[in-house]
């Protein structure tokens, strides 16, 4: 059937616990499938990359990987309801709601409904977001875009007229015990599964309809079940899937945030034009950055030349100009000294200002003072300058008297004239 396109392809994702390793699917992962076409149905197992082509693809997840239920929910817009579902279902989930994707089937509600109890139940489905993303990515890599995704319970009919539908395949079975309810059980044909017997008795079942490759193995247990068992020749009931809660909603909806960013779109042909424009933009950026750097370099040279000219005109006796700013400061300091004018960073000036500043500090808190290169360092006794309130007070006062104060990691305070 690989060469003949099917009308509809059902891909059965293996249980999450059976994936092993990182728990992610790949195009090489072997899956079961049911392909329904004009010539009938075909089933089998194959890697995802070799699945039959189909005009419509459904992803079917293991019952244990999807939480399905019909719950009471308040009346609110769908967008707000989607945000409220994690809180409504938190206590019923085994995993963190933050790691889950929530889906629901909106119900038509009468305008006369006034309470939650009188409102119809809301069908919801919850799945691990990483598992759903992994499955969609694996199918996208192989060239498939699913139209729907749901729990395996929806591939068989809901109970009706005393009939319970089950599906048996590869040593495992599922039973649909309600419109939006079901359970899984192990079945290798050697014994009657206890969960199935319990469901038959509790639901008042009169007949069991079995689907799947191992459906015939259940017929021998009809007497133990106490009801008739019919083995269908079909793998699934396609019509039953119409009532499924589709997981491809919100960000995972076809065309949504995660539904549109699929790997088949990122082909070499489609990436060619964007890559060309990206290369052009990168080249333009590099040329522009280099041109701007050259412009800044020219401006820097012009400014430095002006500074050197101004320095030489003010101090013609200077023989070499290495750092015009620093040399100007030193020359001004020398001029002040010769004129008997104190500089703001002289020891005598700083010492007088610091004495005024330390009047706000506790008496006896200073352990020593050190002056070096125009800065005065005040060392405090241990534990005296650790008070944040005292530090803030000293900083504020330092600004008032024209000093810049900075507390070092060792608890000392470094003071220099403001603007230095």
PDB file of C-alpha atoms in Angstrom, residues 151-317:
ATOM      1  CA  UNK A 151      -6.547   8.693  22.677  1.00  0.00           C
ATOM      2  CA  UNK A 152      -6.833   5.095  21.471  1.00  0.00           C
ATOM      3  CA  UNK A 153     -10.173   4.661  23.266  1.00  0.00           C
ATOM      4  CA  UNK A 154     -11.821   6.608  20.438  1.00  0.00           C
ATOM      5  CA  UNK A 155     -11.049   4.017  17.734  1.00  0.00           C
ATOM      6  CA  UNK A 156     -13.895   1.811  19.015  1.00  0.00           C
ATOM      7  CA  UNK A 157     -17.544   2.760  19.650  1.00  0.00           C
ATOM      8  CA  UNK A 158     -18.800   3.979  23.014  1.00  0.00           C
ATOM      9  CA  UNK A 159     -21.038   1.579  25.017  1.00  0.00           C
ATOM     10  CA  UNK A 160     -24.564   1.411  23.629  1.00  0.00           C
ATOM     11  CA  UNK A 161     -27.444  -1.050  24.051  1.00  0.00           C
ATOM     12  CA  UNK A 162     -25.381  -3.178  26.433  1.00  0.00           C
ATOM     13  CA  UNK A 163     -22.439  -3.546  24.021  1.00  0.00           C
ATOM     14  CA  UNK A 164     -18.870  -2.945  25.221  1.00  0.00           C
ATOM     15  CA  UNK A 165     -16.244  -2.406  22.516  1.00  0.00           C
ATOM     16  CA  UNK A 166     -12.608  -3.391  22.986  1.00  0.00           C
ATOM     17  CA  UNK A 167      -9.499  -3.458  20.806  1.00  0.00           C
ATOM     18  CA  UNK A 168      -6.853  -6.156  21.196  1.00  0.00           C
ATOM     19  CA  UNK A 169      -3.459  -5.869  19.565  1.00  0.00           C
ATOM     20  CA  UNK A 170       0.133  -6.953  20.336  1.00  0.00           C
ATOM     21  CA  UNK A 171      -0.604  -8.337  23.804  1.00  0.00           C
ATOM     22  CA  UNK A 172      -2.464  -5.251  24.936  1.00  0.00           C
ATOM     23  CA  UNK A 173      -6.107  -4.251  24.983  1.00  0.00           C
ATOM     24  CA  UNK A 174      -8.206  -1.142  25.481  1.00  0.00           C
ATOM     25  CA  UNK A 175     -11.891  -0.856  26.354  1.00  0.00           C
ATOM     26  CA  UNK A 176     -14.128   2.160  25.866  1.00  0.00           C
ATOM     27  CA  UNK A 177     -16.290   2.221  28.984  1.00  0.00           C
ATOM     28  CA  UNK A 178     -17.930   5.586  28.275  1.00  0.00           C
ATOM     29  CA  UNK A 179     -18.216   8.277  25.664  1.00  0.00           C
ATOM     30  CA  UNK A 180     -15.090   9.890  27.078  1.00  0.00           C
ATOM     31  CA  UNK A 181     -13.758   7.155  29.324  1.00  0.00           C
ATOM     32  CA  UNK A 182     -11.835   3.939  28.937  1.00  0.00           C
ATOM     33  CA  UNK A 183      -9.039   1.769  30.285  1.00  0.00           C
ATOM     34  CA  UNK A 184      -6.169  -0.403  29.126  1.00  0.00           C
ATOM     35  CA  UNK A 185      -5.238  -3.939  30.116  1.00  0.00           C
ATOM     36  CA  UNK A 186      -2.697  -6.606  29.273  1.00  0.00           C
ATOM     37  CA  UNK A 187      -3.964  -9.498  27.133  1.00  0.00           C
ATOM     38  CA  UNK A 188      -1.849 -12.283  25.654  1.00  0.00           C
ATOM     39  CA  UNK A 189      -4.678 -14.797  25.232  1.00  0.00           C
ATOM     40  CA  UNK A 190      -3.654 -16.979  28.163  1.00  0.00           C
ATOM     41  CA  UNK A 191      -6.192 -15.650  30.645  1.00  0.00           C
ATOM     42  CA  UNK A 192      -9.155 -13.341  31.074  1.00  0.00           C
ATOM     43  CA  UNK A 193      -8.134  -9.806  32.111  1.00  0.00           C
ATOM     44  CA  UNK A 194      -9.651  -8.900  35.485  1.00  0.00           C
ATOM     45  CA  UNK A 195     -10.348  -5.235  34.513  1.00  0.00           C
ATOM     46  CA  UNK A 196     -12.427  -6.399  31.554  1.00  0.00           C
ATOM     47  CA  UNK A 197     -14.451  -8.843  33.667  1.00  0.00           C
ATOM     48  CA  UNK A 198     -15.083  -6.120  36.262  1.00  0.00           C
ATOM     49  CA  UNK A 199     -16.244  -3.639  33.598  1.00  0.00           C
ATOM     50  CA  UNK A 200     -18.648  -6.174  32.094  1.00  0.00           C
ATOM     51  CA  UNK A 201     -20.271  -6.762  35.480  1.00  0.00           C
ATOM     52  CA  UNK A 202     -20.388  -3.138  36.617  1.00  0.00           C
ATOM     53  CA  UNK A 203     -21.748  -1.740  33.341  1.00  0.00           C
ATOM     54  CA  UNK A 204     -24.338  -4.467  32.831  1.00  0.00           C
ATOM     55  CA  UNK A 205     -22.826  -5.494  29.517  1.00  0.00           C
ATOM     56  CA  UNK A 206     -24.657  -8.081  27.408  1.00  0.00           C
ATOM     57  CA  UNK A 207     -22.197  -8.372  24.530  1.00  0.00           C
ATOM     58  CA  UNK A 208     -18.539  -7.586  23.891  1.00  0.00           C
ATOM     59  CA  UNK A 209     -17.493  -6.387  20.438  1.00  0.00           C
ATOM     60  CA  UNK A 210     -13.788  -7.041  19.860  1.00  0.00           C
ATOM     61  CA  UNK A 211     -11.621  -5.273  17.265  1.00  0.00           C
ATOM     62  CA  UNK A 212      -7.965  -5.665  16.363  1.00  0.00           C
ATOM     63  CA  UNK A 213      -5.608  -8.423  15.255  1.00  0.00           C
ATOM     64  CA  UNK A 214      -6.039 -10.389  18.491  1.00  0.00           C
ATOM     65  CA  UNK A 215      -9.833 -10.053  18.642  1.00  0.00           C
ATOM     66  CA  UNK A 216     -10.343 -13.760  17.989  1.00  0.00           C
ATOM     67  CA  UNK A 217      -8.402 -14.686  21.143  1.00  0.00           C
ATOM     68  CA  UNK A 218     -11.115 -13.179  23.345  1.00  0.00           C
ATOM     69  CA  UNK A 219     -13.915 -15.392  22.000  1.00  0.00           C
ATOM     70  CA  UNK A 220     -12.731 -18.351  24.103  1.00  0.00           C
ATOM     71  CA  UNK A 221     -13.438 -16.349  27.285  1.00  0.00           C
ATOM     72  CA  UNK A 222     -17.097 -15.662  26.485  1.00  0.00           C
ATOM     73  CA  UNK A 223     -18.267 -18.198  29.054  1.00  0.00           C
ATOM     74  CA  UNK A 224     -16.123 -16.675  31.818  1.00  0.00           C
ATOM     75  CA  UNK A 225     -17.380 -13.217  30.925  1.00  0.00           C
ATOM     76  CA  UNK A 226     -20.948 -14.464  30.938  1.00  0.00           C
ATOM     77  CA  UNK A 227     -21.742 -12.551  27.731  1.00  0.00           C
ATOM     78  CA  UNK A 228     -21.411 -13.103  24.011  1.00  0.00           C
ATOM     79  CA  UNK A 229     -18.136 -12.068  22.389  1.00  0.00           C
ATOM     80  CA  UNK A 230     -18.110 -11.068  18.722  1.00  0.00           C
ATOM     81  CA  UNK A 231     -14.762 -10.776  16.941  1.00  0.00           C
ATOM     82  CA  UNK A 232     -14.853  -8.125  14.228  1.00  0.00           C
ATOM     83  CA  UNK A 233     -12.766  -8.396  11.085  1.00  0.00           C
ATOM     84  CA  UNK A 234     -11.988  -4.698  11.340  1.00  0.00           C
ATOM     85  CA  UNK A 235      -9.027  -3.214  13.167  1.00  0.00           C
ATOM     86  CA  UNK A 236     -10.959  -0.116  14.222  1.00  0.00           C
ATOM     87  CA  UNK A 237     -14.314   1.611  13.805  1.00  0.00           C
ATOM     88  CA  UNK A 238     -13.576   4.733  11.761  1.00  0.00           C
ATOM     89  CA  UNK A 239     -16.937   6.339  12.555  1.00  0.00           C
ATOM     90  CA  UNK A 240     -16.237   6.139  16.300  1.00  0.00           C
ATOM     91  CA  UNK A 241     -13.327   8.566  15.983  1.00  0.00           C
ATOM     92  CA  UNK A 242     -15.695  11.441  15.150  1.00  0.00           C
ATOM     93  CA  UNK A 243     -16.483  11.865  18.862  1.00  0.00           C
ATOM     94  CA  UNK A 244     -12.801  12.070  19.867  1.00  0.00           C
ATOM     95  CA  UNK A 245     -11.348  15.052  21.712  1.00  0.00           C
ATOM     96  CA  UNK A 246      -8.809  16.314  19.182  1.00  0.00           C
ATOM     97  CA  UNK A 247      -5.495  17.179  20.837  1.00  0.00           C
ATOM     98  CA  UNK A 248      -4.445  19.427  17.942  1.00  0.00           C
ATOM     99  CA  UNK A 249      -5.786  22.630  19.434  1.00  0.00           C
ATOM    100  CA  UNK A 250      -4.317  25.936  20.497  1.00  0.00           C
ATOM    101  CA  UNK A 251      -0.623  26.118  19.674  1.00  0.00           C
ATOM    102  CA  UNK A 252      -0.760  22.614  18.141  1.00  0.00           C
ATOM    103  CA  UNK A 253      -3.667  23.359  15.810  1.00  0.00           C
ATOM    104  CA  UNK A 254      -2.866  23.057  12.083  1.00  0.00           C
ATOM    105  CA  UNK A 255      -1.614  26.512  11.178  1.00  0.00           C
ATOM    106  CA  UNK A 256      -1.020  27.414  14.838  1.00  0.00           C
ATOM    107  CA  UNK A 257       2.257  28.365  16.493  1.00  0.00           C
ATOM    108  CA  UNK A 258       3.530  24.778  16.698  1.00  0.00           C
ATOM    109  CA  UNK A 259       1.321  23.400  13.961  1.00  0.00           C
ATOM    110  CA  UNK A 260       2.761  25.553  11.172  1.00  0.00           C
ATOM    111  CA  UNK A 261       6.456  25.331  12.027  1.00  0.00           C
ATOM    112  CA  UNK A 262       6.925  21.857  10.603  1.00  0.00           C
ATOM    113  CA  UNK A 263      10.094  20.395   9.200  1.00  0.00           C
ATOM    114  CA  UNK A 264       8.730  19.665   5.683  1.00  0.00           C
ATOM    115  CA  UNK A 265       8.471  23.426   5.153  1.00  0.00           C
ATOM    116  CA  UNK A 266      12.165  23.903   5.884  1.00  0.00           C
ATOM    117  CA  UNK A 267      13.397  22.417   2.621  1.00  0.00           C
ATOM    118  CA  UNK A 268      16.535  23.575   0.836  1.00  0.00           C
ATOM    119  CA  UNK A 269      14.539  25.113  -1.993  1.00  0.00           C
ATOM    120  CA  UNK A 270      12.357  27.147   0.356  1.00  0.00           C
ATOM    121  CA  UNK A 271      15.322  28.216   2.481  1.00  0.00           C
ATOM    122  CA  UNK A 272      17.414  29.331  -0.490  1.00  0.00           C
ATOM    123  CA  UNK A 273      15.952  32.838  -0.848  1.00  0.00           C
ATOM    124  CA  UNK A 274      15.911  33.616   2.931  1.00  0.00           C
ATOM    125  CA  UNK A 275      19.506  32.383   3.208  1.00  0.00           C
ATOM    126  CA  UNK A 276      20.592  34.631   0.325  1.00  0.00           C
ATOM    127  CA  UNK A 277      18.966  37.656   1.928  1.00  0.00           C
ATOM    128  CA  UNK A 278      20.502  36.719   5.280  1.00  0.00           C
ATOM    129  CA  UNK A 279      23.948  36.600   3.672  1.00  0.00           C
ATOM    130  CA  UNK A 280      23.366  39.974   1.978  1.00  0.00           C
ATOM    131  CA  UNK A 281      22.218  41.486   5.288  1.00  0.00           C
ATOM    132  CA  UNK A 282      25.263  40.062   7.102  1.00  0.00           C
ATOM    133  CA  UNK A 283      27.639  41.432   4.447  1.00  0.00           C
ATOM    134  CA  UNK A 284      25.952  44.844   4.583  1.00  0.00           C
ATOM    135  CA  UNK A 285      26.227  44.819   8.367  1.00  0.00           C
ATOM    136  CA  UNK A 286      29.950  44.015   8.274  1.00  0.00           C
ATOM    137  CA  UNK A 287      30.670  46.685   5.645  1.00  0.00           C
ATOM    138  CA  UNK A 288      28.650  49.236   7.609  1.00  0.00           C
ATOM    139  CA  UNK A 289      30.358  48.384  10.898  1.00  0.00           C
ATOM    140  CA  UNK A 290      33.821  48.710   9.340  1.00  0.00           C
ATOM    141  CA  UNK A 291      32.911  52.027   7.713  1.00  0.00           C
ATOM    142  CA  UNK A 292      31.557  53.316  11.022  1.00  0.00           C
ATOM    143  CA  UNK A 293      34.692  52.153  12.853  1.00  0.00           C
ATOM    144  CA  UNK A 294      36.905  53.967  10.341  1.00  0.00           C
ATOM    145  CA  UNK A 295      34.816  57.118  10.803  1.00  0.00           C
ATOM    146  CA  UNK A 296      35.139  56.937  14.605  1.00  0.00           C
ATOM    147  CA  UNK A 297      38.871  56.296  14.335  1.00  0.00           C
ATOM    148  CA  UNK A 298      39.304  59.379  12.147  1.00  0.00           C
ATOM    149  CA  UNK A 299      37.287  61.485  14.595  1.00  0.00           C
ATOM    150  CA  UNK A 300      39.345  60.162  17.532  1.00  0.00           C
ATOM    151  CA  UNK A 301      42.589  61.084  15.773  1.00  0.00           C
ATOM    152  CA  UNK A 302      41.252  64.583  15.047  1.00  0.00           C
ATOM    153  CA  UNK A 303      40.210  65.111  18.684  1.00  0.00           C
ATOM    154  CA  UNK A 304      43.563  63.844  19.969  1.00  0.00           C
ATOM    155  CA  UNK A 305      45.373  66.170  17.580  1.00  0.00           C
ATOM    156  CA  UNK A 306      43.325  69.118  18.850  1.00  0.00           C
ATOM    157  CA  UNK A 307      44.090  68.149  22.453  1.00  0.00           C
ATOM    158  CA  UNK A 308      47.835  67.919  21.748  1.00  0.00           C
ATOM    159  CA  UNK A 309      47.765  71.306  19.996  1.00  0.00           C
ATOM    160  CA  UNK A 310      45.930  72.890  22.940  1.00  0.00           C
ATOM    161  CA  UNK A 311      48.376  71.322  25.412  1.00  0.00           C
ATOM    162  CA  UNK A 312      51.463  72.530  23.519  1.00  0.00           C
ATOM    163  CA  UNK A 313      50.019  76.044  23.207  1.00  0.00           C
ATOM    164  CA  UNK A 314      49.385  76.152  26.982  1.00  0.00           C
ATOM    165  CA  UNK A 315      52.647  74.465  27.999  1.00  0.00           C
ATOM    166  CA  UNK A 316      55.196  75.062  25.233  1.00  0.00           C
ATOM    167  CA  UNK A 317      58.061  73.846  27.411  1.00  0.00           C
TER     168      UNK A 317
END
